Amino acid sequence: MNETINSIKNRRSIRKYQEKQISEEALQLILEAATYAPSGSNNQSWIFTAIQNREVLQTLNRMVRHAFLEMELAENEYPAKIAAKKLAQSENYNFYYNAPTLIIASNVPNYANAMADCSCALQNIFLTAHSLGLGSCWINQLRWLNDHTGIRSYLASLGLTEERIICGASAIGFIEGNPPIVKARKENTIQVIK
Ligand SMILES: Cc1cc2nc3c(=O)[nH]c(=O)nc-3n(C[C@H](O)[C@H](O)[C@H](O)COP(=O)(O)O)c2cc1C
């Protein structure tokens, strides 16, 4: 099988990471790969903010935890959001699974392809990480907290300005333990018309 297909089929979302930081070379390759994703009308209006500073990540984690603890959710809210709020009850809560690197993908406001472009870029991030023997996982909490004043002003102090829309993020790091097995694909998700 060619390497691209191999990476696509074997990448998994990783939720346990070693403390060891990824190399600078790996970080640059991953960030560069993100910028090679397709974008609507070649907009390339994304910004990828990589955070590797442990104290900054831990401060962000404390803010995210408190934001979830205070969040009021309707019963019919998206289940993953309800699950995230439940997880935040634990003092050991860590929204990025203690990964040593977190990359936030943001885009300009009022741009219809903001999510689509950043999603393509995030998949490039995941596949490049996998090809380098690293684990990754989409992290959605910051997207859900896009409008949280405290978190946005903290991110702004780091250079991610408040008007930008947070579309998603990726945890990156060395995998701790065995990666999860490939999940079975659902049936009847493909149609071919000839
Ligand atoms: C839009 C989107 C949001 C996601 N958000 C999270 C998240 O916040 N936390 C998490 O652990 N995984 C998150 N995931 C990962 C999914 O749970 C995962 O892709 C799915 O269970 C399939 O597993 P796999 O990636 O190993 O194939 C997200 C994935 C997508 C595409």
PDB file of N, CA, C and O in Angstrom, residues 14-20 135 173-180:
ATOM      1  N   ILE A  14      -5.263   9.967  19.427  1.00  0.00           N
ATOM      2  CA  ILE A  14      -4.460   9.506  20.571  1.00  0.00           C
ATOM      3  C   ILE A  14      -4.792  10.351  21.800  1.00  0.00           C
ATOM      4  O   ILE A  14      -4.792  11.585  21.739  1.00  0.00           O
ATOM      5  N   ARG A  15      -5.052   9.677  22.903  1.00  0.00           N
ATOM      6  CA  ARG A  15      -5.459  10.389  24.134  1.00  0.00           C
ATOM      7  C   ARG A  15      -4.544  10.098  25.317  1.00  0.00           C
ATOM      8  O   ARG A  15      -4.879  10.397  26.456  1.00  0.00           O
ATOM      9  N   LYS A  16      -3.380   9.497  25.034  1.00  0.00           N
ATOM     10  CA  LYS A  16      -2.354   9.317  26.083  1.00  0.00           C
ATOM     11  C   LYS A  16      -0.997   9.660  25.485  1.00  0.00           C
ATOM     12  O   LYS A  16      -0.589   9.058  24.476  1.00  0.00           O
ATOM     13  N   TYR A  17      -0.324  10.605  26.139  1.00  0.00           N
ATOM     14  CA  TYR A  17       0.941  11.092  25.582  1.00  0.00           C
ATOM     15  C   TYR A  17       2.072  10.988  26.597  1.00  0.00           C
ATOM     16  O   TYR A  17       1.848  11.083  27.805  1.00  0.00           O
ATOM     17  N   GLN A  18       3.295  10.837  26.056  1.00  0.00           N
ATOM     18  CA  GLN A  18       4.490  10.917  26.905  1.00  0.00           C
ATOM     19  C   GLN A  18       4.763  12.402  27.191  1.00  0.00           C
ATOM     20  O   GLN A  18       4.334  13.278  26.442  1.00  0.00           O
ATOM     21  N   GLU A  19       5.508  12.649  28.277  1.00  0.00           N
ATOM     22  CA  GLU A  19       5.842  14.036  28.615  1.00  0.00           C
ATOM     23  C   GLU A  19       6.823  14.662  27.626  1.00  0.00           C
ATOM     24  O   GLU A  19       6.814  15.870  27.383  1.00  0.00           O
ATOM     25  N   LYS A  20       7.670  13.800  27.045  1.00  0.00           N
ATOM     26  CA  LYS A  20       8.747  14.260  26.150  1.00  0.00           C
ATOM     27  C   LYS A  20       8.213  15.146  25.014  1.00  0.00           C
ATOM     28  O   LYS A  20       7.251  14.775  24.345  1.00  0.00           O
ATOM     29  N   GLY A 135       1.594  10.921  17.815  1.00  0.00           N
ATOM     30  CA  GLY A 135       0.146  10.838  17.962  1.00  0.00           C
ATOM     31  C   GLY A 135      -0.469  12.228  17.887  1.00  0.00           C
ATOM     32  O   GLY A 135       0.206  13.243  18.110  1.00  0.00           O
ATOM     33  N   GLY A 173       2.011  14.676  20.219  1.00  0.00           N
ATOM     34  CA  GLY A 173       3.074  14.194  21.093  1.00  0.00           C
ATOM     35  C   GLY A 173       3.418  12.744  20.812  1.00  0.00           C
ATOM     36  O   GLY A 173       2.811  12.107  19.940  1.00  0.00           O
ATOM     37  N   PHE A 174       4.395  12.253  21.569  1.00  0.00           N
ATOM     38  CA  PHE A 174       4.731  10.829  21.456  1.00  0.00           C
ATOM     39  C   PHE A 174       3.634  10.017  22.141  1.00  0.00           C
ATOM     40  O   PHE A 174       3.150  10.394  23.218  1.00  0.00           O
ATOM     41  N   ILE A 175       3.273   8.908  21.524  1.00  0.00           N
ATOM     42  CA  ILE A 175       2.179   8.079  22.035  1.00  0.00           C
ATOM     43  C   ILE A 175       2.637   7.316  23.274  1.00  0.00           C
ATOM     44  O   ILE A 175       3.724   6.729  23.278  1.00  0.00           O
ATOM     45  N   GLU A 176       1.807   7.352  24.315  1.00  0.00           N
ATOM     46  CA  GLU A 176       2.076   6.545  25.519  1.00  0.00           C
ATOM     47  C   GLU A 176       1.292   5.235  25.381  1.00  0.00           C
ATOM     48  O   GLU A 176       0.087   5.254  25.155  1.00  0.00           O
ATOM     49  N   GLY A 177       1.995   4.123  25.491  1.00  0.00           N
ATOM     50  CA  GLY A 177       1.314   2.829  25.381  1.00  0.00           C
ATOM     51  C   GLY A 177       0.996   2.485  23.939  1.00  0.00           C
ATOM     52  O   GLY A 177       1.535   3.083  23.005  1.00  0.00           O
ATOM     53  N   ASN A 178       0.077   1.519  23.787  1.00  0.00           N
ATOM     54  CA  ASN A 178      -0.286   1.086  22.442  1.00  0.00           C
ATOM     55  C   ASN A 178      -1.389   1.972  21.871  1.00  0.00           C
ATOM     56  O   ASN A 178      -2.344   2.283  22.573  1.00  0.00           O
ATOM     57  N   PRO A 179      -1.249   2.347  20.587  1.00  0.00           N
ATOM     58  CA  PRO A 179      -2.332   3.140  19.986  1.00  0.00           C
ATOM     59  C   PRO A 179      -3.601   2.287  19.894  1.00  0.00           C
ATOM     60  O   PRO A 179      -3.513   1.071  19.795  1.00  0.00           O
ATOM     61  N   PRO A 180      -4.781   2.931  19.955  1.00  0.00           N
ATOM     62  CA  PRO A 180      -6.017   2.152  19.845  1.00  0.00           C
ATOM     63  C   PRO A 180      -6.115   1.449  18.495  1.00  0.00           C
ATOM     64  O   PRO A 180      -5.511   1.918  17.516  1.00  0.00           O
TER      65      PRO A 180
END
